[in-house]
Coordinates of C-alpha atoms and ligand atoms in Angstrom, one line a residue:
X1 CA -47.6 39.9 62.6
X2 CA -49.1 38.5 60.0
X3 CA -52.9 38.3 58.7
X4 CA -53.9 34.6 59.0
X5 CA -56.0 34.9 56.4
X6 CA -53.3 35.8 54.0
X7 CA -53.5 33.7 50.6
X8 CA -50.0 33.3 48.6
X9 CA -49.8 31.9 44.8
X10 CA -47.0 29.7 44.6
X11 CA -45.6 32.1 42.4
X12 CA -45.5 34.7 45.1
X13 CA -43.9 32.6 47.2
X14 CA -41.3 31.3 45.3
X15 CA -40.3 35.4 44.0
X16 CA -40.5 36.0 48.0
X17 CA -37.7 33.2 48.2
X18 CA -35.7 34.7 45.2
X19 CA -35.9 38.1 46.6
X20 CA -34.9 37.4 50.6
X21 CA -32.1 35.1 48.4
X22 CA -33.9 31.9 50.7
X23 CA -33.4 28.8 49.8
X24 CA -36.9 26.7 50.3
X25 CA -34.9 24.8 53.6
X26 CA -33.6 28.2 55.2
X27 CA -37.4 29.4 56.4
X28 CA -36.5 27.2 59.6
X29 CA -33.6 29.2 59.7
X30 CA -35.6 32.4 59.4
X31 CA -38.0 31.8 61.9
X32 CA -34.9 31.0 64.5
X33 CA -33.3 34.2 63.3
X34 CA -36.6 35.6 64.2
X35 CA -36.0 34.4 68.2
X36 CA -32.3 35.3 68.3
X37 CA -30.4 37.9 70.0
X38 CA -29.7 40.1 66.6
X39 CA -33.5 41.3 67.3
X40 CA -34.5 41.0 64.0
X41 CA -38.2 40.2 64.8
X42 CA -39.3 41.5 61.2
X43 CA -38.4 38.5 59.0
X44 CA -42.1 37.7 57.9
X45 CA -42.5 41.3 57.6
X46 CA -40.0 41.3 55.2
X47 CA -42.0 38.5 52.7
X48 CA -43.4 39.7 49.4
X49 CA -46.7 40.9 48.8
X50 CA -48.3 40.1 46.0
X51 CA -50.6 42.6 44.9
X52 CA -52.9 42.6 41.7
X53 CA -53.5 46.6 40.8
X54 CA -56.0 47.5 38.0
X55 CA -55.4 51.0 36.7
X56 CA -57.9 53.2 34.7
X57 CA -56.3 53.6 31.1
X58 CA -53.8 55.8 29.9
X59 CA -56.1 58.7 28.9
X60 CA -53.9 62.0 30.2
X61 CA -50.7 62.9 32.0
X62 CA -51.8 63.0 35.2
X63 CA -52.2 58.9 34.8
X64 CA -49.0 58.5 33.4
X65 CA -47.8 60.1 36.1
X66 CA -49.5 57.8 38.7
X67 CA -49.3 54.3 37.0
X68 CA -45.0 55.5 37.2
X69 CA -45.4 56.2 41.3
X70 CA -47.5 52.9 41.8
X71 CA -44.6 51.0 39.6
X72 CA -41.6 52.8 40.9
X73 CA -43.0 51.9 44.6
X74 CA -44.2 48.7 44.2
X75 CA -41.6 46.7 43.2
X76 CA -39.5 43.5 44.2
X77 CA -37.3 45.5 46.5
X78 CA -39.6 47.3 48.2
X79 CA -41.2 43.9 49.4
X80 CA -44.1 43.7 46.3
X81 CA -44.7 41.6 43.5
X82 CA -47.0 43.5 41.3
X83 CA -49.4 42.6 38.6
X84 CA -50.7 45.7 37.0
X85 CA -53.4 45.7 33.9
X86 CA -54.8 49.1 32.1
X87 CA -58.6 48.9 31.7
X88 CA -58.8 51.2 28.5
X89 CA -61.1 53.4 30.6
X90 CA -63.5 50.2 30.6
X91 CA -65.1 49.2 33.7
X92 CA -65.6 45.5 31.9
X93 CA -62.2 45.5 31.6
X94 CA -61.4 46.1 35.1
X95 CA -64.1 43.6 36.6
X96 CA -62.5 41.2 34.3
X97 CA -58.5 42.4 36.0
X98 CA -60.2 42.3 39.3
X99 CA -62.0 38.7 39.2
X100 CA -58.3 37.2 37.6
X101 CA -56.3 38.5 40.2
X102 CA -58.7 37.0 43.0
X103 CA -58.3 33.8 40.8
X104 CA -54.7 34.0 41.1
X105 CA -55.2 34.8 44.9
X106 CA -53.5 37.7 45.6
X107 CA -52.6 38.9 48.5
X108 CA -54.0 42.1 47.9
X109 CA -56.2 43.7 45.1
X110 CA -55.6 47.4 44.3
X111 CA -58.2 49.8 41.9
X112 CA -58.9 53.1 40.3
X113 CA -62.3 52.3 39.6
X114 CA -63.0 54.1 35.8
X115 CA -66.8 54.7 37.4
X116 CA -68.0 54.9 40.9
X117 CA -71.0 52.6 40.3
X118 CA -71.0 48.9 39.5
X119 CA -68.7 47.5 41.6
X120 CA -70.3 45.9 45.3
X121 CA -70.5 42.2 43.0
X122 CA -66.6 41.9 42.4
X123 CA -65.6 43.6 45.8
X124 CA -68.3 40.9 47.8
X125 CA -66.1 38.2 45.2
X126 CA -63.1 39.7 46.7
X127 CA -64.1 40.1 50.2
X128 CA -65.7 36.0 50.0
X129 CA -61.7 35.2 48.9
X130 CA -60.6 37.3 52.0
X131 CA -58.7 39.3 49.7
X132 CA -58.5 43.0 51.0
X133 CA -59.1 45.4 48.6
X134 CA -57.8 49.2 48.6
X135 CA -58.5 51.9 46.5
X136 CA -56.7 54.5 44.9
X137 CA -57.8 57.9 43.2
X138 CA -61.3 57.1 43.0
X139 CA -64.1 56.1 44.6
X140 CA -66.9 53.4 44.7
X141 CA -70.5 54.3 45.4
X142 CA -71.4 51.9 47.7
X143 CA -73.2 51.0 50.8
X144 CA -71.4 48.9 51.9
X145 CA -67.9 50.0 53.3
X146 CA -66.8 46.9 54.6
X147 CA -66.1 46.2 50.7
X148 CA -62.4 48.1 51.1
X149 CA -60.0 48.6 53.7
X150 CA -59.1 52.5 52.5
X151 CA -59.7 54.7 50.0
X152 CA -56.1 57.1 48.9
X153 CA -56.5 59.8 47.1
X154 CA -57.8 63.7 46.8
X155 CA -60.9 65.6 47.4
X156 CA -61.9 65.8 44.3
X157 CA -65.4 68.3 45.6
X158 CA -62.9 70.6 47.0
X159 CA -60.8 70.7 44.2
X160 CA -63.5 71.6 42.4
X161 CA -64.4 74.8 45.0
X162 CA -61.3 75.9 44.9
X163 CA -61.6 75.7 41.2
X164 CA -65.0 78.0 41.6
X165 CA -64.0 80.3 44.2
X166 CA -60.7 81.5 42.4
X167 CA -62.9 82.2 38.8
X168 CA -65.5 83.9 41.5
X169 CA -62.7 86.0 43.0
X170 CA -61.4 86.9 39.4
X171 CA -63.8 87.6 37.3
X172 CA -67.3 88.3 39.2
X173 CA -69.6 91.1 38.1
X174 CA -68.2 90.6 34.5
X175 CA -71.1 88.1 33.5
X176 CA -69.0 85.1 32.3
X177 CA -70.2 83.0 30.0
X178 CA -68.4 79.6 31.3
X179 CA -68.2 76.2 28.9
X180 CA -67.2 73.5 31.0
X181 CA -65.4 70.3 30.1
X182 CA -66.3 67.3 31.8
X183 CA -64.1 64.3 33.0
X184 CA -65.4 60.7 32.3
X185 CA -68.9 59.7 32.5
X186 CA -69.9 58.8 35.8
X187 CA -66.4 58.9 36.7
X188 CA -65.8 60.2 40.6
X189 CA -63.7 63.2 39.7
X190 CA -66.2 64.1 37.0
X191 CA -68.8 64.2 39.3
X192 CA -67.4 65.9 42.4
X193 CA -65.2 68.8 40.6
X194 CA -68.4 69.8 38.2
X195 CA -70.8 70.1 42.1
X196 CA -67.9 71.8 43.7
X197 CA -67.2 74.1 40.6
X198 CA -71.1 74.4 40.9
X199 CA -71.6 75.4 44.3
X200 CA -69.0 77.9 44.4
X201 CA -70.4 79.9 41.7
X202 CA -73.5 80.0 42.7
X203 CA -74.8 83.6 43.7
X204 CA -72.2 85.0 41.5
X205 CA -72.9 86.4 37.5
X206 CA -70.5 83.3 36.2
X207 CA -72.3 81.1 34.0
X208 CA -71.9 77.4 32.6
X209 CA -73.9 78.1 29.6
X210 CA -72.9 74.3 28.8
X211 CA -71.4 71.2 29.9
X212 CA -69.8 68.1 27.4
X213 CA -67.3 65.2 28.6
X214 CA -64.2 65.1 27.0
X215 CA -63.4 61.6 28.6
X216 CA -60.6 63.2 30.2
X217 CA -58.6 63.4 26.8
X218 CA -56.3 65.9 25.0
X219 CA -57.7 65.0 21.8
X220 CA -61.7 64.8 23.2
X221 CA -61.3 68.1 24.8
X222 CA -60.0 69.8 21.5
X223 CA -62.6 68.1 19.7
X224 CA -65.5 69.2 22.0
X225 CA -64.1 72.7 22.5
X226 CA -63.9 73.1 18.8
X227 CA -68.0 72.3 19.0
X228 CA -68.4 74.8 21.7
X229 CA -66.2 77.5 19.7
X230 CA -69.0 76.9 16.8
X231 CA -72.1 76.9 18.8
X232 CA -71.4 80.5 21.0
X233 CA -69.4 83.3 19.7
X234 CA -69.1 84.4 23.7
X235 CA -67.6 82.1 25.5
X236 CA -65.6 84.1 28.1
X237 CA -64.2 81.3 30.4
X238 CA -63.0 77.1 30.2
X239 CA -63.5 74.8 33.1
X240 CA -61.8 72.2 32.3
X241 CA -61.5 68.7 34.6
X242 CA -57.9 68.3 33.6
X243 CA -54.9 69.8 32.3
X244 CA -54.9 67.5 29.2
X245 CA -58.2 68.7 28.2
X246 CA -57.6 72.0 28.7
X247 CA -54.5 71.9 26.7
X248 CA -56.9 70.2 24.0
X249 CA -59.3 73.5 24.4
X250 CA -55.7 75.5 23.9
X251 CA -55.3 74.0 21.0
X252 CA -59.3 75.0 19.4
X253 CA -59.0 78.2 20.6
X254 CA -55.8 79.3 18.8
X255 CA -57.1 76.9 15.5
X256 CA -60.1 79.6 16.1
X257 CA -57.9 83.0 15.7
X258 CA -57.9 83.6 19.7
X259 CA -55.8 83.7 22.0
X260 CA -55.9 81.5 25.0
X261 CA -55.5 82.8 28.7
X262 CA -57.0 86.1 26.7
X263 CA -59.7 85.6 24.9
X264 CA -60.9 82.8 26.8
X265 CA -59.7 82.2 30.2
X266 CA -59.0 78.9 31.2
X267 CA -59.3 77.1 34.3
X268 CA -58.0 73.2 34.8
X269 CA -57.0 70.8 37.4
X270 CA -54.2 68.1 37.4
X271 CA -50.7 70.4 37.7
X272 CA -48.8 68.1 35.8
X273 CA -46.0 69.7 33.6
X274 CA -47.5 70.0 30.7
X275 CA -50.3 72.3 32.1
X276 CA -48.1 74.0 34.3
X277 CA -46.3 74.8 31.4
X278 CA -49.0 76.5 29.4
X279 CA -49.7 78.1 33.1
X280 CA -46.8 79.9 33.5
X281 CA -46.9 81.0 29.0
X282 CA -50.0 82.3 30.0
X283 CA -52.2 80.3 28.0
X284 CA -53.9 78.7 31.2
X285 CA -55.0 81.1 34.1
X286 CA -55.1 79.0 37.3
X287 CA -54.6 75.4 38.0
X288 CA -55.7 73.0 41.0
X289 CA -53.3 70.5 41.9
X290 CA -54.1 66.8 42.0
X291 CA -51.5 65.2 43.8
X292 CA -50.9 61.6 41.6
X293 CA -47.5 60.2 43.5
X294 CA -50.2 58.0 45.3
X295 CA -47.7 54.8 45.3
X296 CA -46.2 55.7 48.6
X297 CA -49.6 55.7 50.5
X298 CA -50.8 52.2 48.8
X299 CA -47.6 50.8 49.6
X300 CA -47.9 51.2 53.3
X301 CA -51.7 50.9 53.7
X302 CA -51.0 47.6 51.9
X303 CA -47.7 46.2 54.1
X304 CA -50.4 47.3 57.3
X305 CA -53.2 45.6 55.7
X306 CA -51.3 42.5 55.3
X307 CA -49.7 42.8 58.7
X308 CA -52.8 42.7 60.6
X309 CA -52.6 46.5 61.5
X310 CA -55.4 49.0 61.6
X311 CA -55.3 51.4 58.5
X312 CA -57.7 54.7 58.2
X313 CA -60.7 53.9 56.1
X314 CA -60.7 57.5 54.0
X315 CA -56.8 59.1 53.0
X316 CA -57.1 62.4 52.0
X317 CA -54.4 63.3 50.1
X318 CA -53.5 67.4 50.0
X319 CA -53.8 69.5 46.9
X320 CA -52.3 73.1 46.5
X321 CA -53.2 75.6 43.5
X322 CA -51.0 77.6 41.5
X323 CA -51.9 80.9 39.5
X324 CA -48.8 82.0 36.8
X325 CA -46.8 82.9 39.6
X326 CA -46.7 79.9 41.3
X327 CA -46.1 77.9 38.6
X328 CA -43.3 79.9 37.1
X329 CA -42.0 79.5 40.6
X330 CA -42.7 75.5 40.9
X331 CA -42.2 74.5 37.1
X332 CA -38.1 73.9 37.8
X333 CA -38.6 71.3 40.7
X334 CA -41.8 69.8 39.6
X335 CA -41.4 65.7 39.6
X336 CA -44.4 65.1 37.1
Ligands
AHR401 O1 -58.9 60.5 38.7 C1 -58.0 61.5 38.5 C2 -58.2 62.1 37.2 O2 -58.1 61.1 36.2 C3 -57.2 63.1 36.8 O3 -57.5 64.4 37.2 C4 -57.3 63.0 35.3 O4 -56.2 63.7 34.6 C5 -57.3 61.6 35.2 O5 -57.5 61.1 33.9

């Protein structure tokens, strides 16, 4: 069953028509097919959606390797017609996404928000259009919950502990000096890994003895490792927010005469290829999986959403971790 609330652009409608192959006189047809004996009962069901997703940027691997799961799963077959825009990593931008595709009325409006704050104006714009609105990766910071139907993605705090209570396991009673190297700004995984990096060290002898962004880039994680190399000739351990970044501080360190993974330990999150790769060379010391196949999930929250059905407010998707080991082990069958 369908939402009555549910808004179609004439566009949608007329790719829905392509895509069933209906011509615009057969829906009477359809809805008799619906009552016949072949028990199809699902012909709405099987109606596009069309869905308006605004996606961070393009800033590392780990986002190339979700904007490729949202697209691969959200397409024409699959029951979707999907408008995707890449906000640069600008929440402007992505206010800007969101208020066109509640112009366009949407059927549904889909977000990685670039910041948690900022948001409750365009999500009350989208929630006056009775356009639900799910979120992927990232939360809002918000009151008011009513604002989305669900929020996908990974525990970003815990990825963060795990993060913490490995380097604790390793290398306590050795007095670390730890430089740590922030995600975005304001950005929820920025936030939540660096307080659960934070509370797991505490009561140990690991140190952050300090703390930059590097935006989540390969380039601004070089570039700000390179100023960290400069400033302290002790640095003993990299925390790094993401893979690409820590691949960035890889890079400064052996520019520096060192030897990564040696010298300086190096501790990341993401898992995508790339860092698995330096992982299992040795340059990297542990990584925390972030799990960014997250197409799957929106897909079906989205077909429930639109078909009336309750849908769990908070998805929790599960990470793993892998030392050299593991990711010698996992680098042959890994999909990103
Ligand atoms: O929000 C998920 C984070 O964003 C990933 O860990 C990082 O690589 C990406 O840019």
């Amino acid at each position: 069953m369908f939402s009555s609330t549910r808004r179609r652009t004439a566009g949608a409608m007329i790719a829905s028509l392509a895509v069933l192959g209906l011509a615009a006189c057969s829906s009477e047809q359809a809805s008799t097919d619906a009552g016949s004996d072949s028990g199809d009962t699902g012909s709405a069901a099987e109606e596009t959606i069309s869905i308006g997703f605004s996606q961070v940027g393009a800033e590392s691997g780990w986002r190339a390797a979700n904007t490729k799961s949202i697209q691969d799963t959200l397409t024409q077959e699959n029951g979707f017609d999907l408008s995707f825009s890449d906000a640069q990593q600008k929440q402007e931008n992505q206010i800007q996404a969101l208020r066109s595709y509640i112009q366009q009325g949407v059927d549904v409006l889909a977000f990685s928000p670039v910041v948690e704050t900022g948001w409750d104006a365009v999500l009350e714009e989208a929630k006056a259009a009775d356009i639900p609105v799910i979120l992927t990766d990232r939360a809002v910071d918000s009151d008011d919950d009513s604002l989305y139907e669900s929020f996908i993605g990974s525990d970003f705090v815990l990825e963060g502990e795990t993060a913490g209570e490995w380097a604790v396991e390793q290398y306590d009673g050795e007095g670390y000096q730890v430089v740590e190297l922030q995600g975005t700004t304001g950005a929820a995984p920025a936030i939540d890994r660096k307080a659960g990096f934070e509370t797991a060290i505490e009561g140990s002898d690991l140190e952050i003895i300090d703390s930059q962004t590097g935006n989540f880039t390969r380039t601004e994680g070089k570039q700000v490792m390179e100023g960290f190399l400069q400033k302290y000739d002790d640095i003993d351990l990299v925390y790094a927010h993401n893979d690409d970044m820590g691949l960035g501080a890889i890079e400064a360190i052996e520019a520096a005469g060192m030897v990564p993974g040696e010298d300086i330990k190096i501790i990341t999150v993401d898992a995508v290829k790339d860092g698995m790769q330096a992982l299992a060379d040795g340059k990297i010391n542990y990584i925390v999986e972030c799990n960014p196949l997250l197409g799957p999930d929106l897909a079906d929250v989205a077909k429930k959403v639109i078909a009336g059905e309750a849908v769990e407010k908070r998805i929790v998707v599960k990470d793993k971790a892998f030392d050299q080991e593991a990711a010698v082990e996992a680098l042959p069958s890994r999909e990103y």
